[in-house]
mmCIF file of C-alpha atoms and ligand atoms in Angstrom:
data_model
loop_
_atom_site.group_PDB
_atom_site.id
_atom_site.type_symbol
_atom_site.label_atom_id
_atom_site.label_comp_id
_atom_site.label_asym_id
_atom_site.label_seq_id
_atom_site.Cartn_x
_atom_site.Cartn_y
_atom_site.Cartn_z
ATOM 1 C CA UNK A 1 -282.082 117.124 28.015
ATOM 2 C CA UNK A 2 -284.121 113.971 28.465
ATOM 3 C CA UNK A 3 -287.177 114.166 30.726
ATOM 4 C CA UNK A 4 -286.889 110.477 31.683
ATOM 5 C CA UNK A 5 -283.437 108.971 32.028
ATOM 6 C CA UNK A 6 -281.996 105.870 33.655
ATOM 7 C CA UNK A 7 -278.406 106.368 34.812
ATOM 8 C CA UNK A 8 -276.239 104.781 37.492
ATOM 9 C CA UNK A 9 -279.043 102.682 39.016
ATOM 10 C CA UNK A 10 -281.266 105.709 39.370
ATOM 11 C CA UNK A 11 -284.267 107.150 37.526
ATOM 12 C CA UNK A 12 -283.892 110.836 36.678
ATOM 13 C CA UNK A 13 -287.072 112.772 35.938
ATOM 14 C CA UNK A 14 -287.576 116.326 34.757
ATOM 15 C CA UNK A 15 -289.914 117.848 37.339
ATOM 16 C CA UNK A 16 -292.892 118.847 35.185
ATOM 17 C CA UNK A 17 -294.585 120.542 38.147
ATOM 18 C CA UNK A 18 -292.068 123.370 37.932
ATOM 19 C CA UNK A 19 -292.124 124.013 34.189
ATOM 20 C CA UNK A 20 -291.821 126.438 32.518
ATOM 21 C CA UNK A 21 -290.324 128.524 35.349
ATOM 22 C CA UNK A 22 -287.690 126.096 36.513
ATOM 23 C CA UNK A 23 -285.892 123.226 34.837
ATOM 24 C CA UNK A 24 -284.999 120.773 37.569
ATOM 25 C CA UNK A 25 -284.111 117.102 37.437
ATOM 26 C CA UNK A 26 -285.124 114.855 40.309
ATOM 27 C CA UNK A 27 -283.369 111.590 41.146
ATOM 28 C CA UNK A 28 -285.638 108.698 42.135
ATOM 29 C CA UNK A 29 -283.783 106.092 44.157
ATOM 30 C CA UNK A 30 -286.661 104.193 45.718
ATOM 31 C CA UNK A 31 -290.014 102.829 44.627
ATOM 32 C CA UNK A 32 -291.655 105.350 46.944
ATOM 33 C CA UNK A 33 -289.792 108.182 45.143
ATOM 34 C CA UNK A 34 -291.220 106.982 41.823
ATOM 35 C CA UNK A 35 -294.738 106.670 43.286
ATOM 36 C CA UNK A 36 -294.541 110.189 44.683
ATOM 37 C CA UNK A 37 -293.400 111.608 41.324
ATOM 38 C CA UNK A 38 -296.297 109.928 39.492
ATOM 39 C CA UNK A 39 -298.872 110.864 42.133
ATOM 40 C CA UNK A 40 -297.899 114.530 42.184
ATOM 41 C CA UNK A 41 -297.513 114.806 38.376
ATOM 42 C CA UNK A 42 -293.777 115.484 38.369
ATOM 43 C CA UNK A 43 -293.985 112.877 35.621
ATOM 44 C CA UNK A 44 -297.341 112.726 33.847
ATOM 45 C CA UNK A 45 -299.038 111.776 30.598
ATOM 46 C CA UNK A 46 -300.211 108.212 30.017
ATOM 47 C CA UNK A 47 -297.187 106.695 28.212
ATOM 48 C CA UNK A 48 -294.687 108.585 30.421
ATOM 49 C CA UNK A 49 -296.146 107.268 33.656
ATOM 50 C CA UNK A 50 -296.043 103.763 32.171
ATOM 51 C CA UNK A 51 -292.332 104.204 31.437
ATOM 52 C CA UNK A 52 -291.648 105.658 34.910
ATOM 53 C CA UNK A 53 -293.585 102.772 36.482
ATOM 54 C CA UNK A 54 -291.495 100.256 34.514
ATOM 55 C CA UNK A 55 -288.258 101.817 35.813
ATOM 56 C CA UNK A 56 -289.804 101.773 39.280
ATOM 57 C CA UNK A 57 -289.899 97.976 39.015
ATOM 58 C CA UNK A 58 -286.192 97.988 38.075
ATOM 59 C CA UNK A 59 -285.487 100.034 41.212
ATOM 60 C CA UNK A 60 -287.435 97.455 43.233
ATOM 61 C CA UNK A 61 -285.487 94.528 41.766
ATOM 62 C CA UNK A 62 -282.153 96.250 42.387
ATOM 63 C CA UNK A 63 -283.125 97.058 45.976
ATOM 64 C CA UNK A 64 -284.003 93.487 46.803
ATOM 65 C CA UNK A 65 -281.757 91.261 48.913
ATOM 66 C CA UNK A 66 -282.594 88.019 50.738
ATOM 67 C CA UNK A 67 -283.034 89.785 54.084
ATOM 68 C CA UNK A 68 -286.105 91.479 52.544
ATOM 69 C CA UNK A 69 -287.880 88.155 52.164
ATOM 70 C CA UNK A 70 -289.166 86.372 49.113
ATOM 71 C CA UNK A 71 -288.250 88.101 45.808
ATOM 72 C CA UNK A 72 -291.605 87.464 44.172
ATOM 73 C CA UNK A 73 -293.526 88.821 47.144
ATOM 74 C CA UNK A 74 -291.278 91.880 47.272
ATOM 75 C CA UNK A 75 -291.908 92.589 43.593
ATOM 76 C CA UNK A 76 -295.654 92.136 44.033
ATOM 77 C CA UNK A 77 -295.645 94.742 46.808
ATOM 78 C CA UNK A 78 -293.686 97.200 44.664
ATOM 79 C CA UNK A 79 -296.064 96.671 41.763
ATOM 80 C CA UNK A 80 -299.062 97.222 44.024
ATOM 81 C CA UNK A 81 -297.620 100.513 45.288
ATOM 82 C CA UNK A 82 -296.901 101.809 41.779
ATOM 83 C CA UNK A 83 -300.293 100.684 40.458
ATOM 84 C CA UNK A 84 -302.037 102.571 43.278
ATOM 85 C CA UNK A 85 -300.624 105.967 42.214
ATOM 86 C CA UNK A 86 -303.082 106.918 39.468
ATOM 87 C CA UNK A 87 -306.060 104.854 38.284
ATOM 88 C CA UNK A 88 -307.074 106.119 34.847
ATOM 89 C CA UNK A 89 -304.191 105.828 32.368
ATOM 90 C CA UNK A 90 -304.063 102.179 31.370
ATOM 91 C CA UNK A 91 -300.487 102.523 30.078
ATOM 92 C CA UNK A 92 -299.276 102.275 33.674
ATOM 93 C CA UNK A 93 -300.978 98.898 34.185
ATOM 94 C CA UNK A 94 -299.894 97.774 30.714
ATOM 95 C CA UNK A 95 -296.249 98.576 31.496
ATOM 96 C CA UNK A 96 -296.425 96.881 34.909
ATOM 97 C CA UNK A 97 -297.832 93.791 33.211
ATOM 98 C CA UNK A 98 -294.944 93.816 30.713
ATOM 99 C CA UNK A 99 -292.494 94.026 33.591
ATOM 100 C CA UNK A 100 -294.313 91.262 35.500
ATOM 101 C CA UNK A 101 -293.965 88.918 32.550
ATOM 102 C CA UNK A 102 -290.193 89.375 32.910
ATOM 103 C CA UNK A 103 -289.787 88.901 36.679
ATOM 104 C CA UNK A 104 -292.292 86.061 36.739
ATOM 105 C CA UNK A 105 -290.795 84.629 33.551
ATOM 106 C CA UNK A 106 -287.416 84.368 35.286
ATOM 107 C CA UNK A 107 -289.072 81.747 37.464
ATOM 108 C CA UNK A 108 -289.462 84.462 40.077
ATOM 109 C CA UNK A 109 -285.678 84.744 40.445
ATOM 110 C CA UNK A 110 -283.548 87.825 40.838
ATOM 111 C CA UNK A 111 -282.432 89.282 37.485
ATOM 112 C CA UNK A 112 -282.514 93.096 37.509
ATOM 113 C CA UNK A 113 -280.694 93.312 34.172
ATOM 114 C CA UNK A 114 -283.547 91.627 32.292
ATOM 115 C CA UNK A 115 -285.969 94.079 33.925
ATOM 116 C CA UNK A 116 -283.800 97.023 32.947
ATOM 117 C CA UNK A 117 -283.689 95.753 29.359
ATOM 118 C CA UNK A 118 -287.480 95.541 29.343
ATOM 119 C CA UNK A 119 -287.971 99.036 30.782
ATOM 120 C CA UNK A 120 -285.595 100.473 28.167
ATOM 121 C CA UNK A 121 -287.463 98.588 25.466
ATOM 122 C CA UNK A 122 -290.796 100.048 26.669
ATOM 123 C CA UNK A 123 -289.298 103.538 26.583
ATOM 124 C CA UNK A 124 -287.676 103.232 23.147
ATOM 125 C CA UNK A 125 -290.646 101.428 21.714
ATOM 126 C CA UNK A 126 -292.930 104.272 22.774
ATOM 127 C CA UNK A 127 -290.839 106.785 20.831
ATOM 128 C CA UNK A 128 -291.093 104.690 17.661
ATOM 129 C CA UNK A 129 -294.830 104.128 18.130
ATOM 130 C CA UNK A 130 -295.346 107.885 18.499
ATOM 131 C CA UNK A 131 -293.333 108.617 15.358
ATOM 132 C CA UNK A 132 -295.333 106.133 13.300
ATOM 133 C CA UNK A 133 -298.719 107.345 14.539
ATOM 134 C CA UNK A 134 -297.600 110.914 13.926
ATOM 135 C CA UNK A 135 -296.938 110.113 10.275
ATOM 136 C CA UNK A 136 -300.449 108.632 9.950
ATOM 137 C CA UNK A 137 -302.031 111.544 11.800
ATOM 138 C CA UNK A 138 -300.264 114.180 9.717
ATOM 139 C CA UNK A 139 -302.103 112.910 6.635
ATOM 140 C CA UNK A 140 -305.307 114.259 8.229
ATOM 141 C CA UNK A 141 -303.945 117.791 8.589
ATOM 142 C CA UNK A 142 -305.022 120.113 5.783
ATOM 143 C CA UNK A 143 -302.832 122.935 4.448
ATOM 144 C CA UNK A 144 -302.726 126.149 6.537
ATOM 145 C CA UNK A 145 -304.271 124.270 9.467
ATOM 146 C CA UNK A 146 -305.393 125.922 12.683
ATOM 147 C CA UNK A 147 -305.383 123.150 15.279
ATOM 148 C CA UNK A 148 -306.771 123.110 18.800
ATOM 149 C CA UNK A 149 -305.262 120.785 21.412
ATOM 150 C CA UNK A 150 -305.925 120.199 25.099
ATOM 151 C CA UNK A 151 -303.627 119.313 27.998
ATOM 152 C CA UNK A 152 -300.176 118.053 26.965
ATOM 153 C CA UNK A 153 -299.802 115.001 24.775
ATOM 154 C CA UNK A 154 -296.286 115.878 23.726
ATOM 155 C CA UNK A 155 -292.735 114.671 24.199
ATOM 156 C CA UNK A 156 -293.062 115.328 27.932
ATOM 157 C CA UNK A 157 -296.082 113.026 28.191
ATOM 158 C CA UNK A 158 -294.456 110.127 26.340
ATOM 159 C CA UNK A 159 -291.076 108.527 25.744
ATOM 160 C CA UNK A 160 -290.042 111.621 23.818
ATOM 161 C CA UNK A 161 -291.977 112.540 20.654
ATOM 162 C CA UNK A 162 -295.606 112.869 21.592
ATOM 163 C CA UNK A 163 -298.961 111.722 20.266
ATOM 164 C CA UNK A 164 -301.167 114.761 19.553
ATOM 165 C CA UNK A 165 -298.091 117.013 19.537
ATOM 166 C CA UNK A 166 -296.188 114.395 17.548
ATOM 167 C CA UNK A 167 -298.797 114.677 14.806
ATOM 168 C CA UNK A 168 -298.641 118.460 14.993
ATOM 169 C CA UNK A 169 -294.820 118.305 14.918
ATOM 170 C CA UNK A 170 -294.918 116.135 11.794
ATOM 171 C CA UNK A 171 -297.584 118.347 10.160
ATOM 172 C CA UNK A 172 -295.416 121.372 10.908
ATOM 173 C CA UNK A 173 -292.382 119.727 9.268
ATOM 174 C CA UNK A 174 -294.581 119.270 6.207
ATOM 175 C CA UNK A 175 -295.409 122.998 6.238
ATOM 176 C CA UNK A 176 -299.114 122.498 6.950
ATOM 177 C CA UNK A 177 -299.539 123.996 10.434
ATOM 178 C CA UNK A 178 -300.374 127.701 10.551
ATOM 179 C CA UNK A 179 -301.321 127.870 14.221
ATOM 180 C CA UNK A 180 -301.785 125.621 17.240
ATOM 181 C CA UNK A 181 -304.219 126.851 19.870
ATOM 182 C CA UNK A 182 -303.326 125.381 23.256
ATOM 183 C CA UNK A 183 -306.041 125.248 25.918
ATOM 184 C CA UNK A 184 -304.495 126.236 29.220
ATOM 185 C CA UNK A 185 -306.145 123.168 30.821
ATOM 186 C CA UNK A 186 -307.291 123.999 34.325
ATOM 187 C CA UNK A 187 -306.809 123.031 37.056
ATOM 188 C CA UNK A 188 -303.133 122.101 36.642
ATOM 189 C CA UNK A 189 -302.383 124.063 33.452
ATOM 190 C CA UNK A 190 -300.616 121.350 31.457
ATOM 191 C CA UNK A 191 -301.551 123.246 28.272
ATOM 192 C CA UNK A 192 -300.188 126.595 29.446
ATOM 193 C CA UNK A 193 -297.144 125.290 31.265
ATOM 194 C CA UNK A 194 -296.136 122.330 29.088
ATOM 195 C CA UNK A 195 -297.722 122.445 25.620
ATOM 196 C CA UNK A 196 -296.990 126.146 25.106
ATOM 197 C CA UNK A 197 -293.423 125.548 26.374
ATOM 198 C CA UNK A 198 -292.832 122.476 24.219
ATOM 199 C CA UNK A 199 -294.164 124.048 21.018
ATOM 200 C CA UNK A 200 -292.231 127.271 21.552
ATOM 201 C CA UNK A 201 -289.020 125.287 22.126
ATOM 202 C CA UNK A 202 -289.650 123.625 18.751
ATOM 203 C CA UNK A 203 -290.545 126.922 17.026
ATOM 204 C CA UNK A 204 -294.063 125.739 16.188
ATOM 205 C CA UNK A 205 -296.564 128.652 16.157
ATOM 206 C CA UNK A 206 -298.712 128.472 19.272
ATOM 207 C CA UNK A 207 -301.367 130.696 20.819
ATOM 208 C CA UNK A 208 -302.501 130.099 24.377
ATOM 209 C CA UNK A 209 -306.187 130.346 25.250
ATOM 210 C CA UNK A 210 -308.158 129.742 28.420
ATOM 211 C CA UNK A 211 -310.408 126.693 28.307
ATOM 212 C CA UNK A 212 -313.574 128.759 27.997
ATOM 213 C CA UNK A 213 -312.415 130.423 24.743
ATOM 214 C CA UNK A 214 -312.621 127.326 22.539
ATOM 215 C CA UNK A 215 -316.287 127.798 21.572
ATOM 216 C CA UNK A 216 -315.669 131.425 20.652
ATOM 217 C CA UNK A 217 -312.774 130.525 18.347
ATOM 218 C CA UNK A 218 -314.715 127.698 16.731
ATOM 219 C CA UNK A 219 -317.670 130.021 16.184
ATOM 220 C CA UNK A 220 -315.312 132.489 14.483
ATOM 221 C CA UNK A 221 -314.151 129.759 12.083
ATOM 222 C CA UNK A 222 -310.632 129.878 13.557
ATOM 223 C CA UNK A 223 -310.260 126.131 14.243
ATOM 224 C CA UNK A 224 -309.964 123.519 11.468
ATOM 225 C CA UNK A 225 -309.513 120.458 13.642
ATOM 226 C CA UNK A 226 -309.044 119.307 17.232
ATOM 227 C CA UNK A 227 -306.471 116.669 18.254
ATOM 228 C CA UNK A 228 -305.951 115.319 21.757
ATOM 229 C CA UNK A 229 -304.295 112.322 23.360
ATOM 230 C CA UNK A 230 -305.986 109.711 25.558
ATOM 231 C CA UNK A 231 -305.412 107.939 28.851
ATOM 232 C CA UNK A 232 -307.563 104.894 28.188
ATOM 233 C CA UNK A 233 -309.627 103.876 25.177
ATOM 234 C CA UNK A 234 -312.377 101.333 25.806
ATOM 235 C CA UNK A 235 -313.208 98.455 23.443
ATOM 236 C CA UNK A 236 -316.018 100.518 21.861
ATOM 237 C CA UNK A 237 -313.818 103.567 21.205
ATOM 238 C CA UNK A 238 -314.966 105.732 24.136
ATOM 239 C CA UNK A 239 -311.859 107.639 25.182
ATOM 240 C CA UNK A 240 -310.797 109.034 28.558
ATOM 241 C CA UNK A 241 -308.562 112.077 28.435
ATOM 242 C CA UNK A 242 -307.896 115.216 30.473
ATOM 243 C CA UNK A 243 -310.989 116.858 31.922
ATOM 244 C CA UNK A 244 -312.435 119.213 29.322
ATOM 245 C CA UNK A 245 -311.811 116.984 26.325
ATOM 246 C CA UNK A 246 -315.444 115.812 26.223
ATOM 247 C CA UNK A 247 -316.663 119.400 26.105
ATOM 248 C CA UNK A 248 -314.366 120.130 23.161
ATOM 249 C CA UNK A 249 -315.740 117.114 21.290
ATOM 250 C CA UNK A 250 -319.317 118.355 21.797
ATOM 251 C CA UNK A 251 -318.318 121.815 20.582
ATOM 252 C CA UNK A 252 -316.471 120.364 17.589
ATOM 253 C CA UNK A 253 -319.530 118.395 16.533
ATOM 254 C CA UNK A 254 -321.756 121.458 16.761
ATOM 255 C CA UNK A 255 -319.325 123.438 14.635
ATOM 256 C CA UNK A 256 -318.737 120.536 12.202
ATOM 257 C CA UNK A 257 -315.015 120.412 12.970
ATOM 258 C CA UNK A 258 -313.155 117.066 12.926
ATOM 259 C CA UNK A 259 -312.265 115.815 16.396
ATOM 260 C CA UNK A 260 -309.366 113.339 16.535
ATOM 261 C CA UNK A 261 -308.054 111.220 19.376
ATOM 262 C CA UNK A 262 -304.596 109.715 19.099
ATOM 263 C CA UNK A 263 -302.836 107.119 21.220
ATOM 264 C CA UNK A 264 -300.471 104.159 20.942
ATOM 265 C CA UNK A 265 -301.999 100.688 21.313
ATOM 266 C CA UNK A 266 -300.739 100.575 24.924
ATOM 267 C CA UNK A 267 -303.582 103.033 25.705
ATOM 268 C CA UNK A 268 -306.324 100.672 24.504
ATOM 269 C CA UNK A 269 -308.053 98.450 27.012
ATOM 270 C CA UNK A 270 -310.149 95.636 25.583
ATOM 271 C CA UNK A 271 -311.125 94.543 29.100
ATOM 272 C CA UNK A 272 -312.972 97.851 29.497
ATOM 273 C CA UNK A 273 -316.156 97.515 27.444
ATOM 274 C CA UNK A 274 -317.263 101.146 27.376
ATOM 275 C CA UNK A 275 -316.259 104.499 28.805
ATOM 276 C CA UNK A 276 -318.664 103.988 31.711
ATOM 277 C CA UNK A 277 -316.292 101.322 33.044
ATOM 278 C CA UNK A 278 -313.275 103.642 33.141
ATOM 279 C CA UNK A 279 -312.270 104.739 36.631
ATOM 280 C CA UNK A 280 -311.877 108.494 36.714
ATOM 281 C CA UNK A 281 -309.256 109.815 39.101
ATOM 282 C CA UNK A 282 -310.606 112.352 41.590
ATOM 283 C CA UNK A 283 -307.873 114.687 42.820
ATOM 284 C CA UNK A 284 -307.512 117.029 45.776
ATOM 285 C CA UNK A 285 -310.026 119.887 45.718
ATOM 286 C CA UNK A 286 -307.323 122.455 46.486
ATOM 287 C CA UNK A 287 -306.171 122.093 42.871
ATOM 288 C CA UNK A 288 -309.464 123.784 41.926
ATOM 289 C CA UNK A 289 -309.539 126.231 44.844
ATOM 290 C CA UNK A 290 -306.095 127.555 44.013
ATOM 291 C CA UNK A 291 -303.849 128.579 41.167
ATOM 292 C CA UNK A 292 -300.070 128.482 41.367
ATOM 293 C CA UNK A 293 -300.230 127.926 45.121
ATOM 294 C CA UNK A 294 -302.522 130.916 45.765
ATOM 295 C CA UNK A 295 -306.080 130.313 46.910
ATOM 296 C CA UNK A 296 -308.567 131.890 44.507
ATOM 297 C CA UNK A 297 -311.700 130.564 46.236
ATOM 298 C CA UNK A 298 -312.919 130.256 49.818
ATOM 299 C CA UNK A 299 -310.861 127.465 51.373
ATOM 300 C CA UNK A 300 -313.948 125.604 52.551
ATOM 301 C CA UNK A 301 -315.963 125.770 49.322
ATOM 302 C CA UNK A 302 -316.996 122.303 48.110
ATOM 303 C CA UNK A 303 -315.509 121.381 44.732
ATOM 304 C CA UNK A 304 -315.312 118.392 42.432
ATOM 305 C CA UNK A 305 -312.013 117.641 40.761
ATOM 306 C CA UNK A 306 -312.187 114.793 38.261
ATOM 307 C CA UNK A 307 -308.836 114.643 36.432
ATOM 308 C CA UNK A 308 -310.346 113.127 33.277
ATOM 309 C CA UNK A 309 -313.584 112.787 31.353
ATOM 310 C CA UNK A 310 -314.767 110.338 28.732
ATOM 311 C CA UNK A 311 -315.568 111.328 25.168
ATOM 312 C CA UNK A 312 -318.198 108.994 23.698
ATOM 313 C CA UNK A 313 -316.983 107.384 20.485
ATOM 314 C CA UNK A 314 -319.873 108.921 18.502
ATOM 315 C CA UNK A 315 -318.173 112.301 18.871
ATOM 316 C CA UNK A 316 -314.775 111.094 17.647
ATOM 317 C CA UNK A 317 -314.079 111.544 13.928
ATOM 318 C CA UNK A 318 -311.155 109.090 13.971
ATOM 319 C CA UNK A 319 -308.664 107.453 16.334
ATOM 320 C CA UNK A 320 -305.059 107.547 15.159
ATOM 321 C CA UNK A 321 -302.675 104.785 16.257
ATOM 322 C CA UNK A 322 -299.295 103.418 15.188
ATOM 323 C CA UNK A 323 -301.129 100.749 13.211
ATOM 324 C CA UNK A 324 -303.248 103.188 11.240
ATOM 325 C CA UNK A 325 -306.406 105.265 11.519
ATOM 326 C CA UNK A 326 -309.680 103.826 12.827
ATOM 327 C CA UNK A 327 -313.049 105.344 12.002
ATOM 328 C CA UNK A 328 -316.597 104.157 11.585
ATOM 329 C CA UNK A 329 -317.116 100.949 13.529
ATOM 330 C CA UNK A 330 -314.688 101.441 16.418
ATOM 331 C CA UNK A 331 -315.603 98.184 18.158
ATOM 332 C CA UNK A 332 -314.600 96.235 15.056
ATOM 333 C CA UNK A 333 -311.652 98.425 14.088
ATOM 334 C CA UNK A 334 -310.126 98.293 17.583
ATOM 335 C CA UNK A 335 -310.647 94.518 17.913
ATOM 336 C CA UNK A 336 -308.971 93.967 14.527
ATOM 337 C CA UNK A 337 -306.060 96.243 15.357
ATOM 338 C CA UNK A 338 -305.371 94.670 18.718
ATOM 339 C CA UNK A 339 -306.168 91.139 17.592
HETATM 340 O O1 MRU B 401 -303.059 114.368 34.371
HETATM 341 P P1 MRU B 401 -302.110 114.221 33.225
HETATM 342 O O2 MRU B 401 -301.292 115.439 32.960
HETATM 343 O O3 MRU B 401 -301.271 112.971 33.357
HETATM 344 O O4 MRU B 401 -303.064 114.009 31.968
HETATM 345 C C1 MRU B 401 -302.492 113.788 30.713
HETATM 346 C C2 MRU B 401 -303.455 113.693 29.597
HETATM 347 O O5 MRU B 401 -304.653 113.750 29.783
HETATM 348 C C3 MRU B 401 -302.883 113.421 28.232
HETATM 349 O O6 MRU B 401 -303.676 114.007 27.252
HETATM 350 C C4 MRU B 401 -302.851 111.899 28.009
HETATM 351 O O7 MRU B 401 -302.204 111.254 29.058
HETATM 352 C C5 MRU B 401 -302.179 111.540 26.731
HETATM 353 S S1 MRU B 401 -300.424 111.789 26.791
HETATM 354 C C6 MRU B 401 -299.780 111.256 25.318
#
């Protein structure tokens, strides 16, 4: 079953909020439906929200008729609504820009088919990018590897193969992966609910840990490397990813364990100079006060709930992309790769 599918003028999404307990597909018929799905993490992961956003623009174009006013203005409004859903993952803005080049390139005229072609291209292209970067990344996996990952950077988070989990998948095919440790990833448990589910479906050995167990396992010599995805990588290599990633990078350095970030080039943002310029999404505090819909803290207790943090490039051993592996001078390596 595909987690993102365009069929009969409608975007079908696997509702990731319900996994692993329920497998339910949701039909998105309006731009607002797509926005709601992105906002509430029914579809999540940087490349996946880019793909969903691109199909959202197809829905907008198909919904348009002359009684709704100027086509260009209508598309601008739809783009604004989709762009306002989540601020950190640059893939969303990248995909919207790709789509804009099509509807503006048509001289601002109505051509939903060309937009659909572009959205499909973005989706299919992401799968190939993930497969290529996975082949590069697998070369960094030693034999009998014990790998720690955070959040979910798998098929569910992308067009369908995964970045961090794509590399793990490829390493597993090559017989090199002994165990994957999946951080549960509070507050929304993408590691427990999605990574554990995805790896078990693919018969890849996985052990679930709570986020505060990583240091213990590293101290015991149980982790050989850490691999995570990213939501935005600045021009100097600083990388935003799910909250908790930065802490893992600090721990990995202390324990002299390689710490890898992997992402397709659509996750790089040359207009963002350093990690300090990345906008970090702040989500509703009830996500921290509760677990699975049950409050586990006083309802009025103040909380902070940043969805992401930034790992400074100094803590990253290498960044793996579909164009190869960057290490050392990230500023130069990234500029060359995107140039
Ligand atoms: O809040 P989420 O679940 O969208 O966060 C996802 C992550 O942080 C992933 O690691 C990142 O988007 C990379 S997905 C290939």
